[in-house]
Short mmCIF file of C-alpha atoms in Angstrom, two decimals:
data_model
loop_
_atom_site.label_atom_id
_atom_site.label_comp_id
_atom_site.label_asym_id
_atom_site.label_seq_id
_atom_site.Cartn_x
_atom_site.Cartn_y
_atom_site.Cartn_z
CA UNK A 25 0.02 -227.07 41.05
CA UNK A 26 1.48 -223.66 41.87
CA UNK A 27 0.04 -221.70 38.97
CA UNK A 28 1.61 -218.44 40.09
CA UNK A 29 5.08 -219.68 39.18
CA UNK A 30 4.13 -219.90 35.50
CA UNK A 31 1.97 -216.76 35.27
CA UNK A 32 3.49 -213.97 33.17
CA UNK A 33 5.01 -211.12 35.16
CA UNK A 34 2.34 -208.74 33.82
CA UNK A 35 -0.20 -210.46 36.08
CA UNK A 36 1.49 -208.93 39.12
CA UNK A 37 0.05 -205.56 38.16
CA UNK A 38 -3.50 -206.80 37.63
CA UNK A 39 -5.96 -206.33 40.47
CA UNK A 40 -9.64 -206.97 40.98
CA UNK A 41 -11.77 -203.91 40.33
CA UNK A 42 -13.14 -202.51 43.56
CA UNK A 43 -16.15 -201.24 41.66
CA UNK A 44 -16.90 -204.67 40.15
CA UNK A 45 -16.85 -206.10 43.68
CA UNK A 46 -19.09 -203.35 45.02
CA UNK A 47 -21.64 -203.95 42.25
CA UNK A 48 -22.43 -207.25 43.93
CA UNK A 49 -24.06 -205.20 46.68
CA UNK A 50 -26.84 -204.21 44.30
CA UNK A 51 -28.40 -207.61 44.99
CA UNK A 52 -28.98 -206.57 48.63
CA UNK A 53 -32.27 -204.67 48.67
CA UNK A 54 -31.56 -202.67 51.83
CA UNK A 55 -28.33 -201.15 50.45
CA UNK A 56 -28.51 -197.63 49.02
CA UNK A 57 -25.74 -197.75 46.45
CA UNK A 58 -23.85 -194.77 45.07
CA UNK A 59 -21.06 -197.13 44.01
CA UNK A 60 -21.58 -198.33 40.45
CA UNK A 61 -21.43 -195.70 37.73
CA UNK A 62 -24.00 -197.56 35.67
CA UNK A 63 -27.10 -196.46 33.74
CA UNK A 64 -30.59 -196.93 35.12
CA UNK A 65 -32.06 -200.02 33.39
CA UNK A 66 -35.53 -198.50 33.65
CA UNK A 67 -34.35 -195.96 31.07
CA UNK A 68 -33.10 -198.46 28.49
CA UNK A 69 -34.92 -198.28 25.11
CA UNK A 70 -35.89 -201.93 25.51
CA UNK A 71 -38.82 -201.93 23.09
CA UNK A 72 -36.70 -200.31 20.39
CA UNK A 73 -34.03 -202.96 20.83
CA UNK A 74 -36.59 -205.75 20.74
CA UNK A 75 -37.74 -204.47 17.36
CA UNK A 76 -34.16 -203.98 16.18
CA UNK A 77 -33.16 -207.55 17.01
CA UNK A 78 -36.29 -208.87 15.29
CA UNK A 79 -35.37 -206.85 12.24
CA UNK A 80 -31.80 -208.16 12.30
CA UNK A 81 -33.10 -211.72 12.43
CA UNK A 82 -35.52 -211.28 9.55
CA UNK A 83 -35.06 -213.45 6.48
CA UNK A 84 -33.15 -210.79 4.57
CA UNK A 85 -30.50 -210.11 7.22
CA UNK A 86 -30.31 -213.09 9.57
CA UNK A 87 -27.39 -214.69 7.75
CA UNK A 88 -25.30 -211.53 8.10
CA UNK A 89 -26.41 -211.06 11.71
CA UNK A 90 -25.32 -214.54 12.78
CA UNK A 91 -22.25 -215.00 10.58
CA UNK A 92 -18.62 -213.98 11.03
CA UNK A 93 -17.98 -210.41 9.89
CA UNK A 94 -15.18 -207.94 9.21
CA UNK A 95 -12.97 -206.90 12.10
CA UNK A 96 -13.40 -203.18 11.44
CA UNK A 97 -17.11 -203.36 12.33
CA UNK A 98 -20.57 -203.25 10.81
CA UNK A 99 -20.54 -200.77 7.93
CA UNK A 100 -23.85 -198.94 8.58
CA UNK A 101 -22.89 -198.43 12.22
CA UNK A 102 -19.51 -197.01 11.26
CA UNK A 103 -21.31 -194.71 8.81
CA UNK A 104 -23.58 -193.46 11.62
CA UNK A 105 -20.52 -192.81 13.80
CA UNK A 106 -18.88 -190.89 10.94
CA UNK A 107 -21.91 -188.56 10.90
CA UNK A 108 -21.81 -188.22 14.68
CA UNK A 109 -18.12 -187.40 14.61
CA UNK A 110 -18.78 -184.71 11.98
CA UNK A 111 -21.34 -183.13 14.32
CA UNK A 112 -18.59 -182.90 16.93
CA UNK A 113 -16.21 -181.19 14.52
CA UNK A 114 -14.32 -184.39 13.62
CA UNK A 115 -14.56 -185.04 9.86
CA UNK A 116 -13.49 -188.60 9.08
CA UNK A 117 -14.36 -191.67 7.02
CA UNK A 118 -15.19 -195.30 7.75
CA UNK A 119 -11.48 -196.06 7.57
CA UNK A 120 -10.93 -193.93 10.69
CA UNK A 121 -13.37 -196.00 12.78
CA UNK A 122 -12.91 -199.34 14.54
CA UNK A 123 -15.81 -200.91 16.44
CA UNK A 124 -14.77 -202.41 19.77
CA UNK A 125 -16.50 -204.43 22.47
CA UNK A 126 -17.11 -201.35 24.59
CA UNK A 127 -14.62 -198.53 25.00
CA UNK A 128 -12.94 -200.65 27.69
CA UNK A 129 -11.65 -202.96 24.96
CA UNK A 130 -10.36 -199.91 23.12
CA UNK A 131 -8.29 -198.93 26.17
CA UNK A 132 -6.87 -202.44 26.41
CA UNK A 133 -5.92 -202.44 22.72
CA UNK A 134 -4.30 -199.01 22.97
CA UNK A 135 -2.30 -200.09 26.01
CA UNK A 136 -1.16 -203.19 24.13
CA UNK A 137 -0.33 -201.17 21.02
CA UNK A 138 1.56 -198.33 22.68
CA UNK A 139 3.13 -199.54 25.94
CA UNK A 140 6.31 -201.49 26.41
CA UNK A 141 7.31 -202.47 29.97
CA UNK A 142 8.73 -199.42 31.74
CA UNK A 143 7.16 -196.85 29.43
CA UNK A 144 5.23 -194.00 31.04
CA UNK A 145 1.52 -193.26 30.70
CA UNK A 146 0.40 -189.78 31.72
CA UNK A 147 -2.93 -189.98 33.56
CA UNK A 148 -5.09 -187.83 35.77
CA UNK A 149 -4.64 -187.89 39.54
CA UNK A 150 -7.25 -189.39 40.08
CA UNK A 151 -8.23 -191.14 36.85
CA UNK A 152 -10.65 -193.80 35.61
CA UNK A 153 -9.98 -197.06 37.46
CA UNK A 154 -10.80 -199.14 34.37
CA UNK A 155 -8.08 -197.37 32.40
CA UNK A 156 -5.50 -198.23 35.04
CA UNK A 157 -6.71 -201.83 34.95
CA UNK A 158 -6.39 -201.95 31.16
CA UNK A 159 -2.93 -200.40 31.10
CA UNK A 160 -1.48 -202.27 34.10
CA UNK A 161 -1.19 -205.51 32.11
CA UNK A 162 1.45 -203.86 29.91
CA UNK A 163 3.67 -202.93 32.87
CA UNK A 164 3.88 -199.15 32.52
CA UNK A 165 4.99 -196.45 34.90
CA UNK A 166 2.53 -193.65 35.62
CA UNK A 167 3.08 -189.94 35.88
CA UNK A 168 0.63 -187.20 36.73
CA UNK A 169 -0.85 -185.32 33.78
CA UNK A 170 -0.94 -181.64 34.78
CA UNK A 171 -2.29 -179.56 31.88
CA UNK A 172 -3.09 -176.69 34.27
CA UNK A 173 0.53 -176.23 35.41
CA UNK A 174 3.74 -175.01 33.79
CA UNK A 175 5.37 -178.43 33.90
CA UNK A 176 7.41 -178.76 30.71
CA UNK A 177 7.82 -181.61 28.24
CA UNK A 178 11.43 -181.93 29.42
CA UNK A 179 10.21 -182.48 32.98
CA UNK A 180 7.96 -185.33 31.85
CA UNK A 181 10.70 -186.87 29.69
CA UNK A 182 13.23 -186.79 32.52
CA UNK A 183 10.76 -188.35 34.96
CA UNK A 184 10.21 -191.25 32.53
CA UNK A 185 13.75 -192.50 33.19
CA UNK A 186 14.99 -195.22 30.84
CA UNK A 187 11.58 -195.74 29.28
CA UNK A 188 9.74 -193.06 27.33
CA UNK A 189 6.43 -191.31 27.64
CA UNK A 190 3.95 -192.92 25.23
CA UNK A 191 0.60 -191.23 25.73
CA UNK A 192 -1.58 -188.92 27.76
CA UNK A 193 -4.90 -190.45 28.81
CA UNK A 194 -7.83 -188.34 29.97
CA UNK A 195 -11.58 -188.14 30.15
CA UNK A 196 -12.22 -184.50 29.27
CA UNK A 197 -16.00 -184.23 29.84
CA UNK A 198 -17.51 -185.00 33.28
CA UNK A 199 -14.64 -187.32 34.07
CA UNK A 200 -14.93 -190.58 35.93
CA UNK A 201 -14.40 -190.29 38.90
CA UNK A 202 -14.39 -186.54 39.59
CA UNK A 203 -17.15 -185.25 37.30
CA UNK A 204 -14.83 -182.45 36.23
CA UNK A 205 -14.54 -181.06 32.71
CA UNK A 206 -11.29 -179.94 31.12
CA UNK A 207 -11.68 -176.38 29.86
CA UNK A 208 -10.74 -175.26 26.35
CA UNK A 209 -7.37 -173.78 27.30
CA UNK A 210 -6.27 -176.98 29.03
CA UNK A 211 -7.36 -179.07 26.04
CA UNK A 212 -5.13 -176.93 23.86
CA UNK A 213 -2.23 -177.34 26.30
CA UNK A 214 -2.56 -181.12 26.14
CA UNK A 215 -2.12 -180.97 22.36
CA UNK A 216 0.93 -178.71 22.81
CA UNK A 217 2.42 -181.12 25.35
CA UNK A 218 1.75 -184.16 23.15
CA UNK A 219 3.40 -182.44 20.18
CA UNK A 220 6.42 -181.53 22.29
CA UNK A 221 6.78 -185.08 23.65
CA UNK A 222 5.77 -186.74 20.35
CA UNK A 223 3.19 -188.93 22.10
CA UNK A 224 -0.39 -190.02 21.54
CA UNK A 225 -3.44 -188.58 23.27
CA UNK A 226 -6.20 -190.97 24.32
CA UNK A 227 -9.45 -189.03 24.68
CA UNK A 228 -12.01 -191.07 26.63
CA UNK A 229 -15.40 -189.64 25.64
CA UNK A 230 -17.71 -192.11 27.40
CA UNK A 231 -19.79 -189.31 28.97
CA UNK A 232 -19.53 -186.67 26.25
CA UNK A 233 -23.25 -186.81 25.37
CA UNK A 234 -24.43 -186.40 28.97
CA UNK A 235 -24.15 -182.61 29.38
CA UNK A 236 -26.87 -181.10 31.57
CA UNK A 237 -25.83 -177.46 31.59
CA UNK A 238 -23.17 -175.11 30.27
CA UNK A 239 -21.67 -174.77 26.83
CA UNK A 240 -20.44 -177.86 24.99
CA UNK A 241 -16.69 -177.84 24.37
CA UNK A 242 -15.04 -179.13 21.21
CA UNK A 243 -13.26 -182.47 21.74
CA UNK A 244 -9.47 -182.54 21.79
CA UNK A 245 -9.46 -184.38 18.46
CA UNK A 246 -11.62 -181.67 16.85
CA UNK A 247 -9.22 -179.00 18.09
CA UNK A 248 -6.23 -180.89 16.75
CA UNK A 249 -7.88 -181.30 13.34
CA UNK A 250 -8.39 -177.53 13.24
CA UNK A 251 -4.64 -177.11 13.73
CA UNK A 252 -3.40 -179.84 11.42
CA UNK A 253 -5.98 -180.04 8.66
CA UNK A 254 -7.16 -183.66 8.74
CA UNK A 255 -7.56 -186.57 11.11
CA UNK A 256 -4.74 -188.63 9.60
CA UNK A 257 -2.27 -185.92 10.65
CA UNK A 258 -3.45 -186.07 14.29
CA UNK A 259 -2.15 -187.91 17.33
CA UNK A 260 -5.43 -187.90 19.31
CA UNK A 261 -7.44 -191.13 19.49
CA UNK A 262 -11.10 -190.62 20.41
CA UNK A 263 -12.77 -193.49 22.31
CA UNK A 264 -16.58 -193.46 22.20
CA UNK A 265 -19.21 -195.73 23.67
CA UNK A 266 -22.91 -196.52 23.53
CA UNK A 267 -22.83 -197.92 27.07
CA UNK A 268 -23.87 -194.73 28.86
CA UNK A 269 -26.39 -193.62 26.23
CA UNK A 270 -28.16 -196.71 24.82
CA UNK A 271 -27.25 -200.00 26.54
CA UNK A 272 -24.04 -201.23 28.23
CA UNK A 273 -24.88 -204.91 27.96
CA UNK A 274 -24.44 -204.94 24.18
CA UNK A 275 -20.78 -203.91 24.62
CA UNK A 276 -20.40 -201.63 21.61
CA UNK A 277 -17.85 -198.83 21.49
CA UNK A 278 -15.45 -197.38 18.97
CA UNK A 279 -12.08 -195.77 18.35
CA UNK A 280 -11.79 -192.84 15.94
CA UNK A 281 -8.32 -191.80 14.83
CA UNK A 282 -5.66 -191.73 12.15
CA UNK A 283 -6.03 -194.58 9.68
CA UNK A 284 -2.47 -195.77 10.35
CA UNK A 285 -3.37 -196.41 13.99
CA UNK A 286 -6.77 -197.93 13.17
CA UNK A 287 -5.08 -200.40 10.82
CA UNK A 288 -2.82 -201.59 13.64
CA UNK A 289 -5.74 -201.85 16.04
CA UNK A 290 -7.58 -204.01 13.50
CA UNK A 291 -4.70 -206.49 13.68
CA UNK A 292 -5.06 -206.62 17.46
CA UNK A 293 -8.81 -207.10 17.07
CA UNK A 294 -8.28 -210.00 14.67
CA UNK A 295 -5.94 -211.69 17.14
CA UNK A 296 -8.20 -211.12 20.16
CA UNK A 297 -11.80 -211.80 19.15
CA UNK A 298 -12.00 -211.47 15.33
CA UNK A 299 -14.84 -208.93 15.55
CA UNK A 300 -17.45 -207.57 17.93
CA UNK A 301 -20.91 -209.12 17.91
CA UNK A 302 -22.48 -208.36 14.53
CA UNK A 303 -26.08 -208.64 15.65
CA UNK A 304 -25.42 -206.26 18.55
CA UNK A 305 -23.85 -203.77 16.17
CA UNK A 306 -26.83 -204.05 13.84
CA UNK A 307 -29.25 -203.42 16.70
CA UNK A 308 -27.26 -200.42 17.93
CA UNK A 309 -27.16 -198.98 14.40
CA UNK A 310 -30.92 -199.33 14.01
CA UNK A 311 -31.76 -197.75 17.38
CA UNK A 312 -29.17 -194.98 17.04
CA UNK A 313 -30.43 -194.04 13.59
CA UNK A 314 -34.03 -193.89 14.79
CA UNK A 315 -33.81 -192.24 18.20
CA UNK A 316 -30.34 -191.51 19.52
CA UNK A 317 -30.96 -187.79 20.09
CA UNK A 318 -34.44 -188.18 21.56
CA UNK A 319 -33.34 -191.00 23.86
CA UNK A 320 -30.30 -189.07 25.08
CA UNK A 321 -32.56 -186.10 25.82
CA UNK A 322 -34.77 -188.39 27.93
CA UNK A 323 -31.97 -189.82 30.04
CA UNK A 324 -30.34 -186.42 30.45
CA UNK A 325 -33.54 -185.09 31.97
CA UNK A 326 -33.65 -187.96 34.48
CA UNK A 327 -29.97 -187.82 35.42
CA UNK A 328 -29.96 -184.04 35.69
CA UNK A 329 -32.75 -184.20 38.26
CA UNK A 330 -30.88 -186.84 40.29
CA UNK A 331 -27.66 -184.81 40.18
CA UNK A 332 -29.52 -181.75 41.45
CA UNK A 333 -31.07 -183.73 44.30
CA UNK A 334 -27.69 -185.12 45.33
CA UNK A 335 -26.00 -181.71 45.24
CA UNK A 336 -28.78 -180.20 47.35
CA UNK A 337 -28.60 -183.07 49.83
CA UNK A 338 -24.84 -182.75 50.14
CA UNK A 339 -25.19 -179.02 50.85
CA UNK A 340 -27.77 -179.77 53.54
CA UNK A 341 -26.24 -182.82 55.22
CA UNK A 342 -22.45 -182.75 54.93
CA UNK A 343 -20.44 -181.37 57.85
CA UNK A 344 -17.93 -178.56 57.58
CA UNK A 345 -14.62 -179.67 56.10
CA UNK A 346 -16.16 -181.84 53.34
CA UNK A 347 -15.98 -180.50 49.77
CA UNK A 348 -17.35 -181.84 46.49
CA UNK A 349 -17.39 -181.17 42.77
CA UNK A 350 -20.25 -179.54 40.86
CA UNK A 351 -20.40 -181.56 37.61
CA UNK A 352 -22.07 -180.10 34.54
CA UNK A 353 -22.93 -183.61 33.33
CA UNK A 354 -22.01 -187.28 33.58
CA UNK A 355 -22.77 -189.59 36.49
CA UNK A 356 -20.39 -188.69 39.32
CA UNK A 357 -19.70 -186.36 42.22
CA UNK A 358 -16.31 -186.44 43.92
CA UNK A 359 -15.98 -185.82 47.67
CA UNK A 360 -12.86 -184.82 49.56
CA UNK A 361 -12.86 -185.29 53.32
CA UNK A 362 -10.39 -184.03 55.93
CA UNK A 363 -6.99 -185.66 55.47
CA UNK A 364 -7.10 -187.83 58.58
CA UNK A 365 -10.18 -189.76 57.44
CA UNK A 366 -9.81 -193.00 55.50
CA UNK A 367 -12.73 -193.67 53.15
CA UNK A 368 -12.01 -197.40 52.89
CA UNK A 369 -12.55 -197.63 56.66
CA UNK A 370 -15.64 -195.43 56.32
CA UNK A 371 -17.07 -197.76 53.67
CA UNK A 372 -16.71 -200.78 55.93
CA UNK A 373 -18.45 -198.88 58.72
CA UNK A 374 -21.11 -197.53 56.36
CA UNK A 375 -22.04 -200.98 55.07
CA UNK A 376 -22.44 -202.22 58.64
CA UNK A 377 -24.32 -199.31 60.19
CA UNK A 378 -25.80 -197.06 57.50
CA UNK A 379 -26.17 -199.52 54.60
CA UNK A 380 -24.84 -197.03 52.07
CA UNK A 381 -22.25 -197.99 49.44
CA UNK A 382 -19.76 -195.73 47.66
CA UNK A 383 -16.34 -196.14 46.08
CA UNK A 384 -13.29 -195.15 48.17
CA UNK A 385 -11.21 -192.74 46.11
CA UNK A 386 -7.79 -194.37 46.52
CA UNK A 387 -8.73 -196.90 43.82
CA UNK A 388 -8.58 -194.10 41.21
CA UNK A 389 -5.02 -193.01 42.02
CA UNK A 390 -2.15 -194.80 40.29
CA UNK A 391 -0.11 -194.55 43.50
CA UNK A 392 -2.93 -195.52 45.88
CA UNK A 393 -3.11 -192.07 47.47
CA UNK A 394 -6.33 -190.10 47.96
CA UNK A 395 -7.46 -192.19 50.92
CA UNK A 396 -9.62 -189.28 52.13
CA UNK A 397 -11.70 -189.14 48.94
CA UNK A 398 -14.77 -190.95 47.61
CA UNK A 399 -16.83 -191.20 44.44
CA UNK A 400 -20.61 -191.00 44.48
CA UNK A 401 -22.77 -191.92 41.49
CA UNK A 402 -26.33 -190.61 41.15
CA UNK A 403 -27.35 -192.36 37.90
CA UNK A 404 -28.79 -195.60 39.28
CA UNK A 405 -30.60 -194.32 42.40
CA UNK A 406 -34.03 -192.70 42.64
CA UNK A 407 -34.36 -189.22 44.11
CA UNK A 408 -35.93 -190.26 47.43
CA UNK A 409 -33.15 -192.83 48.02
CA UNK A 410 -30.51 -190.24 47.12
CA UNK A 411 -31.82 -187.90 49.83
CA UNK A 412 -31.95 -190.70 52.40
CA UNK A 413 -28.54 -192.10 51.45
CA UNK A 414 -26.78 -188.73 51.64
CA UNK A 415 -28.42 -188.05 55.02
CA UNK A 416 -27.04 -191.36 56.30
CA UNK A 417 -23.62 -190.66 54.82
CA UNK A 418 -23.56 -187.19 56.36
CA UNK A 419 -24.37 -188.72 59.73
CA UNK A 420 -21.56 -191.26 59.32
CA UNK A 421 -18.97 -188.64 58.35
CA UNK A 422 -20.07 -186.27 61.13
CA UNK A 423 -19.58 -189.06 63.65
CA UNK A 424 -16.16 -189.89 62.21
CA UNK A 425 -15.08 -186.27 62.56
#
């Protein structure tokens, strides 16, 4: 049977994730991988989760842990998130929180909720590959979000053509893939632009807790609440996750936003998977309540050291003409090579000769540009391997030049 003839047209925009494919290389012991932006499993609070799951399965709570539950999410976990949001300057209630199966599910739901075919999503250039994958299924157009330029709302509206601009998506702290942070003035400009266009703002905060230096900046949603008085008057939707702080395998994230939007997302949740795993939510709530801050401090210390080693190695081993970002947190460093080099070709050569993996940067551009860029992740690799891997990569790039 020719299945393609009966697939929906939205499938034409769906592509395999280059990062998911590269993660398969982790099974090859001689590969030094800077490809997957994933936490180090040696830093997981495994013992705490073992106790938390045992507690969830005790006689008093096992029925709730193993039974169907409400779509909005486990109440005590939502209460913990409410307190965490307040610490970030985002006062809200349970009714402003929806638990999702990772923040990736939140992006899929928001794409489904907001995009009609031909509508425009404003995204970074480059932007998170997983966001493009989530939005592509809903057949949007993409335009470049430029909060640091004088591009007007009218310019964006005209570029949208017959469709309309629906939202601006961005990761404002230590963004995937660049590691860059949006400064306060640019965060304010995004709110101004969204108000002028009457669109939503999707604030991807997956790395917000992983700051290693510098002053913490108020989230976009916190800034909008300061302007408008309360969260239900705001257009910003904050997407959080426990994947980078506690454990990605449990797939627990959340959306925080105006209750009107949360209510609609709950309907999507009910149609898609009814609710996220209750026992996983219970375990996350227990561990977060007991040691979120202390555990985050532990992983920040480890990742900060690895970032510093990678930055020092890049300064020592990269040839002239290669530039890179200096992230204040997160998991990524972004390299830009001379224009005539193609990083997809370099990756193929690197895997053959140097046994070093990275992600070619074109995957993060909605138009496939940026062929001379690459993303390096330092979170999963020990310091000695980082030094060796960057030395090999510097040798490869020097030869290519």
